[in-house]
Every structure is written in C-alpha cells, then in structure tokens.
PDB file of C-alpha atoms in Angstrom:
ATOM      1  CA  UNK A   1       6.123  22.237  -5.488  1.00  0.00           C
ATOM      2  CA  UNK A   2       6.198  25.972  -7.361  1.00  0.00           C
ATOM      3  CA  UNK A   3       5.202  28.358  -4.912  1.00  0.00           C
ATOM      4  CA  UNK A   4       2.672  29.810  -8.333  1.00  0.00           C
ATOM      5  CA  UNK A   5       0.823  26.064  -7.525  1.00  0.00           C
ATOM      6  CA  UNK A   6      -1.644  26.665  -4.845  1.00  0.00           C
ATOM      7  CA  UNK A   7      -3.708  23.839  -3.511  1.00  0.00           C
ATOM      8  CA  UNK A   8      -6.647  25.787  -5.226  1.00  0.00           C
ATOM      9  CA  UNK A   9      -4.881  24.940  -8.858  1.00  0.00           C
ATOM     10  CA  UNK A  10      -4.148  21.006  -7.789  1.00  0.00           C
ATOM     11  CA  UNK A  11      -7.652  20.778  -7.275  1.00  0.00           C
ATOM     12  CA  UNK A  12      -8.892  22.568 -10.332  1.00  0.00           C
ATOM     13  CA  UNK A  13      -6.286  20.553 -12.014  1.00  0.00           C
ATOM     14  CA  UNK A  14      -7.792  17.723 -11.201  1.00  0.00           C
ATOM     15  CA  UNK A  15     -11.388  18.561 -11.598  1.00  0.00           C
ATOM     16  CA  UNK A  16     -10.321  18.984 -15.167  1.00  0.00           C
ATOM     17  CA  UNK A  17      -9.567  15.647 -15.784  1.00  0.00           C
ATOM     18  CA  UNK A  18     -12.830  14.575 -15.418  1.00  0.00           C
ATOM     19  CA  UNK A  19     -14.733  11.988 -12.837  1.00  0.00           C
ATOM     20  CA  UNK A  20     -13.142   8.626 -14.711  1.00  0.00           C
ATOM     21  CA  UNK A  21      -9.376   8.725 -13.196  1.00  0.00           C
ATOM     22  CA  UNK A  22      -8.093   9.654 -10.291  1.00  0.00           C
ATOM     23  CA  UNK A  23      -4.512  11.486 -11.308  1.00  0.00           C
ATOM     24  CA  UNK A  24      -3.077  14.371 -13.370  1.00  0.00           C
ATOM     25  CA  UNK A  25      -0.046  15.997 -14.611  1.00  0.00           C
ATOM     26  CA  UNK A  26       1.600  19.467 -14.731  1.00  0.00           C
ATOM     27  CA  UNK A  27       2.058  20.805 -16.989  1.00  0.00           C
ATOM     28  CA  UNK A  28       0.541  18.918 -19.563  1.00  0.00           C
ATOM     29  CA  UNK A  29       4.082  19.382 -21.543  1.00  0.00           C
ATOM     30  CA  UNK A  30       6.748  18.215 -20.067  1.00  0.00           C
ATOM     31  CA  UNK A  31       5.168  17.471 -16.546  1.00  0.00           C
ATOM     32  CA  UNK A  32       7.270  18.057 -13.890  1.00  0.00           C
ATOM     33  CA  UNK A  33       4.511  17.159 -11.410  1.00  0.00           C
ATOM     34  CA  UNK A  34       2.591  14.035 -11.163  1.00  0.00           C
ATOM     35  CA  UNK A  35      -0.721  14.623  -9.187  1.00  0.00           C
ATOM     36  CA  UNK A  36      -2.966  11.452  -7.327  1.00  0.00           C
ATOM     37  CA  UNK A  37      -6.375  12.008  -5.098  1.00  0.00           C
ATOM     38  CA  UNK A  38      -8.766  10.238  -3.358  1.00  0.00           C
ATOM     39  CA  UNK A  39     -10.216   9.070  -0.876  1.00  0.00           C
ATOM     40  CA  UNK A  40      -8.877   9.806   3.215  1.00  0.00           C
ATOM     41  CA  UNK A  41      -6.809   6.488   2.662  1.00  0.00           C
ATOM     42  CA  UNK A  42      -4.169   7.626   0.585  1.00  0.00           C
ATOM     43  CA  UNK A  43      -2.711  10.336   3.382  1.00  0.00           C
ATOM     44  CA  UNK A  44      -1.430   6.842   4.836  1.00  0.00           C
ATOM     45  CA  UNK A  45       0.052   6.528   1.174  1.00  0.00           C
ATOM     46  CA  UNK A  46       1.413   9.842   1.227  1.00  0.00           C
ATOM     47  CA  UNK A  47       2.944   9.470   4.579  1.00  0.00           C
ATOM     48  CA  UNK A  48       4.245   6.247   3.329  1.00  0.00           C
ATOM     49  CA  UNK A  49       5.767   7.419   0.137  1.00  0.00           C
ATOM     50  CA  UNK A  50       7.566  10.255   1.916  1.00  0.00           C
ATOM     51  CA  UNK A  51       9.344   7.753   4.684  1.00  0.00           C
ATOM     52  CA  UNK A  52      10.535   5.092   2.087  1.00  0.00           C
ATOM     53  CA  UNK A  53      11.870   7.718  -0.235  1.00  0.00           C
ATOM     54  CA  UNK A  54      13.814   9.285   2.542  1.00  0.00           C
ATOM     55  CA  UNK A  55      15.346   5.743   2.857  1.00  0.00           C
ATOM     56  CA  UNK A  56      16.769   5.878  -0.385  1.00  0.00           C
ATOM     57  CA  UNK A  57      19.824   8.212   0.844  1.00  0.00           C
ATOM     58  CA  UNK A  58      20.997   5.919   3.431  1.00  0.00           C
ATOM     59  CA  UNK A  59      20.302   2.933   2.091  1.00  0.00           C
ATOM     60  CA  UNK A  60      22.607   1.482  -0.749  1.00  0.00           C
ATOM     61  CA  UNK A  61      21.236   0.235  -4.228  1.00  0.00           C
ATOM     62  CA  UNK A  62      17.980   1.744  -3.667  1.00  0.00           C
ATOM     63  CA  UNK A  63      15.372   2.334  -6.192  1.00  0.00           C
ATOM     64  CA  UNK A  64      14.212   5.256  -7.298  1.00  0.00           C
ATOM     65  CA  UNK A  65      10.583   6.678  -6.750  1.00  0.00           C
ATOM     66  CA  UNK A  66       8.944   9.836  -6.843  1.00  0.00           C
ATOM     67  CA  UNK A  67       9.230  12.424  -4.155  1.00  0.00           C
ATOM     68  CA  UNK A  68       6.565  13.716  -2.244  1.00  0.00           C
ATOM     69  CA  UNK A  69       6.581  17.667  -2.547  1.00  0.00           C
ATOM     70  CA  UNK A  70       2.462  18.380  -0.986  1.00  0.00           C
ATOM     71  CA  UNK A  71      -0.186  16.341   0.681  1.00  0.00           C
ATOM     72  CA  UNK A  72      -3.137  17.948   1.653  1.00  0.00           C
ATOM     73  CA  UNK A  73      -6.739  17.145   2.547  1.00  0.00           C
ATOM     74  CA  UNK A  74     -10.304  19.055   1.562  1.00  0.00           C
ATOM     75  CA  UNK A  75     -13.106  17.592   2.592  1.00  0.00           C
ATOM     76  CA  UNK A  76     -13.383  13.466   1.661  1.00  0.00           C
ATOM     77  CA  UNK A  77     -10.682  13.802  -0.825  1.00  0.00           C
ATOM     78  CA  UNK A  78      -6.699  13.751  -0.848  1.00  0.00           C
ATOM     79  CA  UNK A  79      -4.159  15.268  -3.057  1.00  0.00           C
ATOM     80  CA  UNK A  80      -0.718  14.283  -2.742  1.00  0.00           C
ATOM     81  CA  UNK A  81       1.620  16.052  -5.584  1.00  0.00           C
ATOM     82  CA  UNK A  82       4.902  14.608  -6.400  1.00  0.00           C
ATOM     83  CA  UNK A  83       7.773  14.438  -8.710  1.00  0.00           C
ATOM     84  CA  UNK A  84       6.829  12.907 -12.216  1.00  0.00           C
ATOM     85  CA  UNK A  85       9.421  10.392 -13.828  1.00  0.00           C
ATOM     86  CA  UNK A  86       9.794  10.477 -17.427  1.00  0.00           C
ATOM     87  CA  UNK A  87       9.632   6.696 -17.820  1.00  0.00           C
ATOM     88  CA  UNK A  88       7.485   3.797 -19.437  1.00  0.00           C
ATOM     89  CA  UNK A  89       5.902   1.542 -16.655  1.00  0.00           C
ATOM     90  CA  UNK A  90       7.220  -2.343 -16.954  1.00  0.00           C
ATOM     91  CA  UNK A  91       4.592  -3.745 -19.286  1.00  0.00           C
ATOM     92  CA  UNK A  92       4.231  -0.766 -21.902  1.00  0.00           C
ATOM     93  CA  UNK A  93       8.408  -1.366 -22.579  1.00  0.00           C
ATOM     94  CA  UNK A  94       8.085  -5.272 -22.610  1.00  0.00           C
ATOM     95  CA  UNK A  95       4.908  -4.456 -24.907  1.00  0.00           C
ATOM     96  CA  UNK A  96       7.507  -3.049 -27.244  1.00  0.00           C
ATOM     97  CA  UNK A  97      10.606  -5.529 -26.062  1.00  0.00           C
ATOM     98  CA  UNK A  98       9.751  -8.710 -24.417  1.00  0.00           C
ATOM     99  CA  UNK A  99      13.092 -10.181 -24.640  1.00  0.00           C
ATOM    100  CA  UNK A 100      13.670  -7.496 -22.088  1.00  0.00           C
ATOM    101  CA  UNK A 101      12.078  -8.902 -19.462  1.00  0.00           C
ATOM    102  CA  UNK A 102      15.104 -11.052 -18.537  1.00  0.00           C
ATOM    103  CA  UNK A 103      16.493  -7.949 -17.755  1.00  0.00           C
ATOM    104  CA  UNK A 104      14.131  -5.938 -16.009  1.00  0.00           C
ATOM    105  CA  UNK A 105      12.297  -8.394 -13.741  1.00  0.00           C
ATOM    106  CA  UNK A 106      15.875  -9.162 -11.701  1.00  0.00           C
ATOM    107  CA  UNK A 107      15.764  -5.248 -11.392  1.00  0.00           C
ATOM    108  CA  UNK A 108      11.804  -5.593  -9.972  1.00  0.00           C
ATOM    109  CA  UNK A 109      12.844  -8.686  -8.017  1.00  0.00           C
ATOM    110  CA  UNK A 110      15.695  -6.624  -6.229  1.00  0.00           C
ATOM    111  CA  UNK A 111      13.772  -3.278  -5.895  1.00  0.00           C
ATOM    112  CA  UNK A 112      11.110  -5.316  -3.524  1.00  0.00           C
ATOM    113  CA  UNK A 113      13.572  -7.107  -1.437  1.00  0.00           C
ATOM    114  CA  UNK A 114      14.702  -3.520  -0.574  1.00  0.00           C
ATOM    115  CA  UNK A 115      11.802  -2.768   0.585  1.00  0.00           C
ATOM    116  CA  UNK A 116      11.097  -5.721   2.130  1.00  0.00           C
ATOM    117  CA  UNK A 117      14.237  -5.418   4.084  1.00  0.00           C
ATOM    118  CA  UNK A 118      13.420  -1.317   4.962  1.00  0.00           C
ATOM    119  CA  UNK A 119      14.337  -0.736   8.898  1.00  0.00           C
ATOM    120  CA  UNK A 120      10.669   0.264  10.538  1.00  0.00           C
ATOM    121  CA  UNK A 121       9.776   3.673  11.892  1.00  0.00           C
ATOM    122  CA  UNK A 122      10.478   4.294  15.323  1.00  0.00           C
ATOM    123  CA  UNK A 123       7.158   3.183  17.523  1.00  0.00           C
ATOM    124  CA  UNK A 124       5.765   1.824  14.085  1.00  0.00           C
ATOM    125  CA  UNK A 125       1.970  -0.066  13.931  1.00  0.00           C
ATOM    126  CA  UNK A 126       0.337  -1.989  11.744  1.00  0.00           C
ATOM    127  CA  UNK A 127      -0.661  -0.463   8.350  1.00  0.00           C
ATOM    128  CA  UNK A 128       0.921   2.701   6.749  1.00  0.00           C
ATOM    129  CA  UNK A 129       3.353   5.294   8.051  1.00  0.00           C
ATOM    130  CA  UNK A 130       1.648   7.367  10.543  1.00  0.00           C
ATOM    131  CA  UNK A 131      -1.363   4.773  11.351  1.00  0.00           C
ATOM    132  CA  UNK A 132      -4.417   4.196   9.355  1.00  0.00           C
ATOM    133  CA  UNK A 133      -6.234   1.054   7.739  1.00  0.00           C
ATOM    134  CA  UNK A 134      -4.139  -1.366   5.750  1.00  0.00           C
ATOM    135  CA  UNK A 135      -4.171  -1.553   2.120  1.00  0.00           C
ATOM    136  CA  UNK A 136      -3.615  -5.475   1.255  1.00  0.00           C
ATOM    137  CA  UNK A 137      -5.314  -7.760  -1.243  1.00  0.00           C
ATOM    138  CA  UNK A 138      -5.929  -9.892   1.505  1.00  0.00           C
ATOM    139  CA  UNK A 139      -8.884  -7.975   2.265  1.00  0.00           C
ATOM    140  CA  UNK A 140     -10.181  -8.104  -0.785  1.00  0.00           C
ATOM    141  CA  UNK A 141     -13.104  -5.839  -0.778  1.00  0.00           C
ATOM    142  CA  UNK A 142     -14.147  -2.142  -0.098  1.00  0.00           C
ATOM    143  CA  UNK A 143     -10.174  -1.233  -2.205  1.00  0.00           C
ATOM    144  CA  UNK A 144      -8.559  -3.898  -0.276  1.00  0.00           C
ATOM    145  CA  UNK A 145      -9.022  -1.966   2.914  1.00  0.00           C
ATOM    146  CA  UNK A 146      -9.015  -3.624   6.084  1.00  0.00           C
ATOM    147  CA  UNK A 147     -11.970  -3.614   8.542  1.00  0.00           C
ATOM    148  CA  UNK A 148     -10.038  -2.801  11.385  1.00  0.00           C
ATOM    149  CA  UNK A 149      -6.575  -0.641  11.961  1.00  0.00           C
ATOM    150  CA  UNK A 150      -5.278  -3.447  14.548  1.00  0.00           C
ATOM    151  CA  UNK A 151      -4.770  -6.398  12.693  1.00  0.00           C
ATOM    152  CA  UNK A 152      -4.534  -8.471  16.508  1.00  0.00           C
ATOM    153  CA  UNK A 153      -8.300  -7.874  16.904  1.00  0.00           C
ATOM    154  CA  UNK A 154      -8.802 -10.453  14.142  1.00  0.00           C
ATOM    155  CA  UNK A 155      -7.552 -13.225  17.412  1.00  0.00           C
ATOM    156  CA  UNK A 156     -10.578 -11.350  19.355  1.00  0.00           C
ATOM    157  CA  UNK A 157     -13.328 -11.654  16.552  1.00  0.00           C
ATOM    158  CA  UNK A 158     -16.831 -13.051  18.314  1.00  0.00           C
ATOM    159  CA  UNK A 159     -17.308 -16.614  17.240  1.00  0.00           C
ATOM    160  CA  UNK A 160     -13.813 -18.000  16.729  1.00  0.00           C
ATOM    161  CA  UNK A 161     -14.107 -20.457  19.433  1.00  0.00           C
ATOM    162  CA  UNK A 162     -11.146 -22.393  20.415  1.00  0.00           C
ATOM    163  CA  UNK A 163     -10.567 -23.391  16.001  1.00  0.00           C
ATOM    164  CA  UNK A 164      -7.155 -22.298  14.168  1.00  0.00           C
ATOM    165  CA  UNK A 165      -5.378 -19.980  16.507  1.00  0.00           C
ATOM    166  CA  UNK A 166      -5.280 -16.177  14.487  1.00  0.00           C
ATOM    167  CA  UNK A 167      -2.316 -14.774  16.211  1.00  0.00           C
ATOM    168  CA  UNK A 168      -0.551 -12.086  14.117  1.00  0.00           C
ATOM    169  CA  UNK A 169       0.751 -10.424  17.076  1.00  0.00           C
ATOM    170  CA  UNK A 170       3.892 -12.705  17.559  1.00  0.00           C
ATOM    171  CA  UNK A 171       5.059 -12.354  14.332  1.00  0.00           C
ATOM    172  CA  UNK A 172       7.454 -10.004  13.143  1.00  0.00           C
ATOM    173  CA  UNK A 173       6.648  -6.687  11.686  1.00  0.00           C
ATOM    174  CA  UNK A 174       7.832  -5.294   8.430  1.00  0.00           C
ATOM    175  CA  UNK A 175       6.991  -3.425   4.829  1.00  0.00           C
ATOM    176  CA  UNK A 176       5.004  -5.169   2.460  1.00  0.00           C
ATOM    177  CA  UNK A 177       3.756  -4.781  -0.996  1.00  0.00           C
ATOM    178  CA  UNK A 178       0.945  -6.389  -1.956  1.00  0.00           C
ATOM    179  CA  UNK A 179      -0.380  -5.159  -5.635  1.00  0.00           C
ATOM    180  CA  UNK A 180       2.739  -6.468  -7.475  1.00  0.00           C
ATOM    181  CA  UNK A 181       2.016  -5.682 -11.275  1.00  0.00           C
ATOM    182  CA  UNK A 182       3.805  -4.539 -13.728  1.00  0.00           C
ATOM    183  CA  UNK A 183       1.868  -1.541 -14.080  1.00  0.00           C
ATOM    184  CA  UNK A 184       3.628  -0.298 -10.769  1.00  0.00           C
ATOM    185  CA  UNK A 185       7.329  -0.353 -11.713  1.00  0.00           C
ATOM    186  CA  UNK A 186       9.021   2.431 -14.408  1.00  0.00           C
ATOM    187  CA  UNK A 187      11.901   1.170 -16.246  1.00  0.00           C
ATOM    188  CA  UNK A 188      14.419   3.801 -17.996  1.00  0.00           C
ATOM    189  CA  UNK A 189      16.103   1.412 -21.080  1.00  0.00           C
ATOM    190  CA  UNK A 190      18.684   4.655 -21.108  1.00  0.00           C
ATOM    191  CA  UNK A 191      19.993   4.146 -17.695  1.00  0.00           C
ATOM    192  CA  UNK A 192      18.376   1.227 -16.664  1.00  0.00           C
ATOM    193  CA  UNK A 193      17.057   2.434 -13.561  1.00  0.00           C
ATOM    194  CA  UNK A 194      14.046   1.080 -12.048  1.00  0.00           C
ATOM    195  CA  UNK A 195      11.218   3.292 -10.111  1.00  0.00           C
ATOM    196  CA  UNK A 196       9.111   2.355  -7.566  1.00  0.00           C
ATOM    197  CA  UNK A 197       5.613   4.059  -7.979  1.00  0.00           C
ATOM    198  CA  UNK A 198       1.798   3.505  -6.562  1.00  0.00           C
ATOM    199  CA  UNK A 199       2.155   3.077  -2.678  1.00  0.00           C
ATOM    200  CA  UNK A 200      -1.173   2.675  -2.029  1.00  0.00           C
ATOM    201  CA  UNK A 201      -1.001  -1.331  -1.442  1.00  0.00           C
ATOM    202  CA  UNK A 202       2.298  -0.616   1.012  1.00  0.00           C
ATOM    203  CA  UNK A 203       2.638  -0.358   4.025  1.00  0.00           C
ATOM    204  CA  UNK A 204       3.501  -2.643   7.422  1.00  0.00           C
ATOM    205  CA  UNK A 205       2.315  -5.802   8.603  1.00  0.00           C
ATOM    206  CA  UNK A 206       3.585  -9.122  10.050  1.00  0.00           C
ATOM    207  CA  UNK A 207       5.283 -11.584   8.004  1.00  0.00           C
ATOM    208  CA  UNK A 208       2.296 -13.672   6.851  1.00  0.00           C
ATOM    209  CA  UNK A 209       0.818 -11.069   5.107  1.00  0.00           C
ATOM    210  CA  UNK A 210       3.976 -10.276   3.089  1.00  0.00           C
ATOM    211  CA  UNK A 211       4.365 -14.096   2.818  1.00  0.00           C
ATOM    212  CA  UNK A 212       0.869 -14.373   1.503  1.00  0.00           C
ATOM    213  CA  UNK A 213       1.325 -11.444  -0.849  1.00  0.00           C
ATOM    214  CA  UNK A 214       4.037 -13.438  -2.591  1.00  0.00           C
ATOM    215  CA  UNK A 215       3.386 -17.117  -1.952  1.00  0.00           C
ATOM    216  CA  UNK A 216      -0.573 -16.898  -2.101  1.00  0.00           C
ATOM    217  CA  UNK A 217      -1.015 -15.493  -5.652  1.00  0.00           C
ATOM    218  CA  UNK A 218      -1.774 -17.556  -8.643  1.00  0.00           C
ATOM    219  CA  UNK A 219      -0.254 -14.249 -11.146  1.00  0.00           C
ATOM    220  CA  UNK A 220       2.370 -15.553 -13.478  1.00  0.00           C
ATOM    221  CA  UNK A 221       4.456 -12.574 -12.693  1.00  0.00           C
ATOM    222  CA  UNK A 222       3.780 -12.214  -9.057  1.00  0.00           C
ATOM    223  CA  UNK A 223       5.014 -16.011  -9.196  1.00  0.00           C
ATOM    224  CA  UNK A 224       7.839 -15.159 -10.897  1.00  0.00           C
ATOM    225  CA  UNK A 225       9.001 -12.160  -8.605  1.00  0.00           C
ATOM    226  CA  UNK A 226       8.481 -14.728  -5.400  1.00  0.00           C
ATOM    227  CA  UNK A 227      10.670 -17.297  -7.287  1.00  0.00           C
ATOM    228  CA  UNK A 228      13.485 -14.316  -7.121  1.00  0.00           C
ATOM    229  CA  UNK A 229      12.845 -12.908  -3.516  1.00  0.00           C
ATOM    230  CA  UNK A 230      14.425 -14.480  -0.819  1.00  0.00           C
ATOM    231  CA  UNK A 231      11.248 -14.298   1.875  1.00  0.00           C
ATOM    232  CA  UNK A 232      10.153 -17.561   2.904  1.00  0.00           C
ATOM    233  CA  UNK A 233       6.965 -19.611   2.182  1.00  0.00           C
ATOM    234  CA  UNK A 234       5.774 -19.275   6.015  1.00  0.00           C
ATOM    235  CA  UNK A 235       1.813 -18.289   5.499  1.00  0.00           C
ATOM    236  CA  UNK A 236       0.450 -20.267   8.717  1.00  0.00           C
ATOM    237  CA  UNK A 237      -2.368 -21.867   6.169  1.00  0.00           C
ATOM    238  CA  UNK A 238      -5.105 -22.554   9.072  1.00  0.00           C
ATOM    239  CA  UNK A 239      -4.857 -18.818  10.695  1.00  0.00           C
ATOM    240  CA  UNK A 240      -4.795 -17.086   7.217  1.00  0.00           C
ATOM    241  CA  UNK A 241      -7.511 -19.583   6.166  1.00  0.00           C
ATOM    242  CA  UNK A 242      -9.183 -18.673   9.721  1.00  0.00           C
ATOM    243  CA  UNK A 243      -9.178 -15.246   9.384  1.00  0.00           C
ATOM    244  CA  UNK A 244     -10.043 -14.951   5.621  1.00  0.00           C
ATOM    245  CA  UNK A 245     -13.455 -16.840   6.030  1.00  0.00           C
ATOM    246  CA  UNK A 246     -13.859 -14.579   9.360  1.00  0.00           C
ATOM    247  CA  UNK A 247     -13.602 -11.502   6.530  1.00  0.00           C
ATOM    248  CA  UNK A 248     -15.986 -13.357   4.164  1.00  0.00           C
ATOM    249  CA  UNK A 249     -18.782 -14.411   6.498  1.00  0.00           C
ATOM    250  CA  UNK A 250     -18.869 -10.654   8.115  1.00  0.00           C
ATOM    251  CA  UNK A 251     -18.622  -8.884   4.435  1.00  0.00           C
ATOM    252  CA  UNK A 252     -15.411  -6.888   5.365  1.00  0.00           C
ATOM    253  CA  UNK A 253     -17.487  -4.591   8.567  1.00  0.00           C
ATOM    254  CA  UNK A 254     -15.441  -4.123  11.864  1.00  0.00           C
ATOM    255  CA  UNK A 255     -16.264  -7.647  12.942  1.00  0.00           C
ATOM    256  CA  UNK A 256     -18.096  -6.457  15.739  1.00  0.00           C
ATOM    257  CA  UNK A 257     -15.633  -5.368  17.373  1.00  0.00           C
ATOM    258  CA  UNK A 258     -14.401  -1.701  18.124  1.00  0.00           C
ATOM    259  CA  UNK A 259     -10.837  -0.557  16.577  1.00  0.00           C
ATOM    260  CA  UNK A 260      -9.037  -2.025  20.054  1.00  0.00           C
ATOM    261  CA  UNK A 261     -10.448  -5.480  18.691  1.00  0.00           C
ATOM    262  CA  UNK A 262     -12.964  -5.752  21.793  1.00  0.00           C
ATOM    263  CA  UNK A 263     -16.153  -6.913  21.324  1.00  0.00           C
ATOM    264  CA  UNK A 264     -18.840  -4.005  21.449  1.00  0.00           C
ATOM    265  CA  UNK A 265     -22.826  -3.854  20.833  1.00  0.00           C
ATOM    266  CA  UNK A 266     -24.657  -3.046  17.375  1.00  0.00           C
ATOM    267  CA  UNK A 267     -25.185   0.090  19.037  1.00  0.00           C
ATOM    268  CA  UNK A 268     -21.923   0.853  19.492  1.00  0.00           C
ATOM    269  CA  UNK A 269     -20.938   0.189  15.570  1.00  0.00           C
ATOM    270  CA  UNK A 270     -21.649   3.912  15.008  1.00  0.00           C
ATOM    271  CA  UNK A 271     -19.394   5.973  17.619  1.00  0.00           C
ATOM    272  CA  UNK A 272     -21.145   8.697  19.305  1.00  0.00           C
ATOM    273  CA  UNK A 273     -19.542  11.733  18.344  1.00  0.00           C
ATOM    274  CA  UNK A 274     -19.975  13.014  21.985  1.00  0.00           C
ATOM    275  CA  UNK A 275     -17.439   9.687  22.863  1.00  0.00           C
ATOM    276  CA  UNK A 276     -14.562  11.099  20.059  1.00  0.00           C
ATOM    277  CA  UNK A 277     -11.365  11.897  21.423  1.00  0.00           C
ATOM    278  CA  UNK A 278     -10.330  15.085  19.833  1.00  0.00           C
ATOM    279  CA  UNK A 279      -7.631  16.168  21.850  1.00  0.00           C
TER     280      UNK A 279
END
C-alpha cells in the first residue's frame, strides 16, 4: 500500500461511496487498489486471504488472487486493502461469451480443488486463519455466521438426547469454500488466468461441511463444479440433518452453551466483562 494512503484516506474513501456497498477502488482510474470493510468478521477473511495467497509460491498451478497489502480495525468496522485485478468476474464474460463456459468452468473446477487440497496452518482450528466464527451457508442466517467458534459444541447442545450422533470432531480438517458463484471467480480471456476473489465464505472445517457445500446445493453451477471436483459425497445425512434443525429451532444464538460448547445459564449468555480474559 503507498505510504501517501493512510488508514485515515481508506476510510474516507470509503465513506464516499456511500452506505449501499461495502467496497471501493483507488484510484478511481486505473485502480491499483481494491478496498472491502465491514463488520469484525472479515479480519478472519483478511487473515485468511493473506495465508492462501502465500500458498500460491510453493504450491504448483495455483490460482491467482489478490494480495493483501493492509488490514486494520476502527471501531465495529474492518478495512482490508488489497491488490485490484483488472479482470471481468465469471458471469459478466459468459454474459458476453457463453460458449466460453466450457472453458472457464474446468479452470473454476481446478482452482477449488487447490484449495481444497491447501496443507493447514500449523496448530489450525475450526473457522478462518487466526480463529474466529465460521462463515458457511450452512448456517444460514445472521451472514452465514456460525453461533459458536467450536463447531464440536454442536455434539454438546442441551436437548440432543441420545438421537443422530453430531460428531464433527473425528473428521478431518481442511479449507472449504462455501459461496461458490460465479460472481467470485475473475477470468482474463488474454491469458486465461483465473482469480480467486471474496474469502469471506472460506475458511476451515471438517469434511462434511465442505462435502455439504458441494453435494448439498441445488445451484446449477455449484452442481456442475461438484460434478468436476474430486471430493466425495460423504455428508453424514442424520448429523448434518441433526445439527441443522438444532440451528433452526434455537434461531442461530449460542445454543446455550458458552464458546467451549458447555452448557451455561441464561445469565451467563451475556459474559461479565469483569470474567474477560484480556491478557
């Protein structure tokens, strides 16, 4: 990022664009610098973004994305600034070229096995890069956020009884992506290289959720890209059912249960900011 853009002009940049969008570029000719905020969420984004695109230079056939140069946080809202690509996304071009497609969606197809296949951080949870709530359709409410940061206290929820066994624990762990649209991907028809953008629905989980992401989706395309991908159909139906109905019936809250998944009174829901760990 220039050294001339402060953190004072991102967010004056972006109070120009007005309260209906939630991203900016600079300069408005030519951009160089492609400019998202929100809310706290999206530092796990950031964080994200920055580990998967370091990835790219050690891993072979990569895609490209946009490199995180600044992410910073003032007050509820953050601003992550990154490199802008001078590309259409997927479904402006096959707008123009549909015939295209039968090029382009292989390229889409092969871009999310890579990161499918991405090694994990070192000591790595569930949820971004650096710890945080998930971002997964699954969730399906409040932006797809989940109620808890440890998926395993879903197998602890109050009321499950002895039914479909919700065990995410024993599963493996690895990246996901789970807002597959075209939207999401750039395609250059110069060089034919495909980008990666929008990690805000990426991050890790076990291998159900990644299944379901694919396998659990009635989109045409998302269909289509699972058709490609090599990750098997393995959604355990009865836990994912289990715990999906567990999210409906308790309106996406904490389940009653504090973030180590243990059960905990209504007058615990709020923490006592005497109890916060700030050390």
């Amino acid at each position: 990022m220039p050294a001339a853009l402060t953190e004072e002009d991102v967010i004056a940049l972006c109070a120009q664009s007005g309260p209906k969008t939630n991203r900016c570029v600079y300069p408005v000719v030519n951009p160089a610098y492609f400019i998202k905020y929100g809310g706290s969420h999206t530092m796990g984004e950031a964080l994200t973004q920055k580990y998967v695109y370091r990835r790219t230079t050690d891993v072979p056939r990569a895609p490209r994305m946009p490199k995180v140069y600044r992410a910073f946080e003032r007050g509820p809202r953050t601003y992550i600034v990154m490199e802008f690509i001078n590309a259409p996304t997927v479904d402006e071009y096959l707008a123009e070229y549909p015939s295209e497609a039968e090029y382009v969606y292989p390229s889409i197809a092969s871009a999310l096995s890579w990161l499918l296949d991405l090694p994990l951080p070192q000591y790595a949870g569930l949820g971004p890069v650096g710890g945080g709530l998930a971002v997964h359709k699954f969730f399906g409410a409040d932006d797809d956020l989940a109620p808890l940061e440890f998926a395993d206290a879903l197998k602890r929820t109050p009321g499950r009884g002895d039914k479909a066994s919700v065990d995410f624990e024993s599963e493996e762990r690895c990246f996901y992506h789970s807002d597959i649209r075209e939207p999401n991907f750039l395609y250059n028809p110069e060089t034919g290289e495909l980008s990666l953008i929008d990690f805000q629905h990426v991050g890790i989980l076990t291998t159900s959720f990644v299944s379901y992401a694919l396998h659990g989706s009635n989109d045409t395309f998302v269909r289509d890209m699972a058709a490609r991908i090599t990750f098997p159909k393995l959604v355990q139906l009865p836990a994912m059912g289990c715990a999906a109905s567990i999210l409906m019936q308790f309106g996406g809250s904490n389940l009653g249960l504090n973030e180590q998944g243990l059960p905990m009174s209504r007058r615990q829901d709020v923490q006592d900011p005497e109890n916060v760990d700030v050390s």
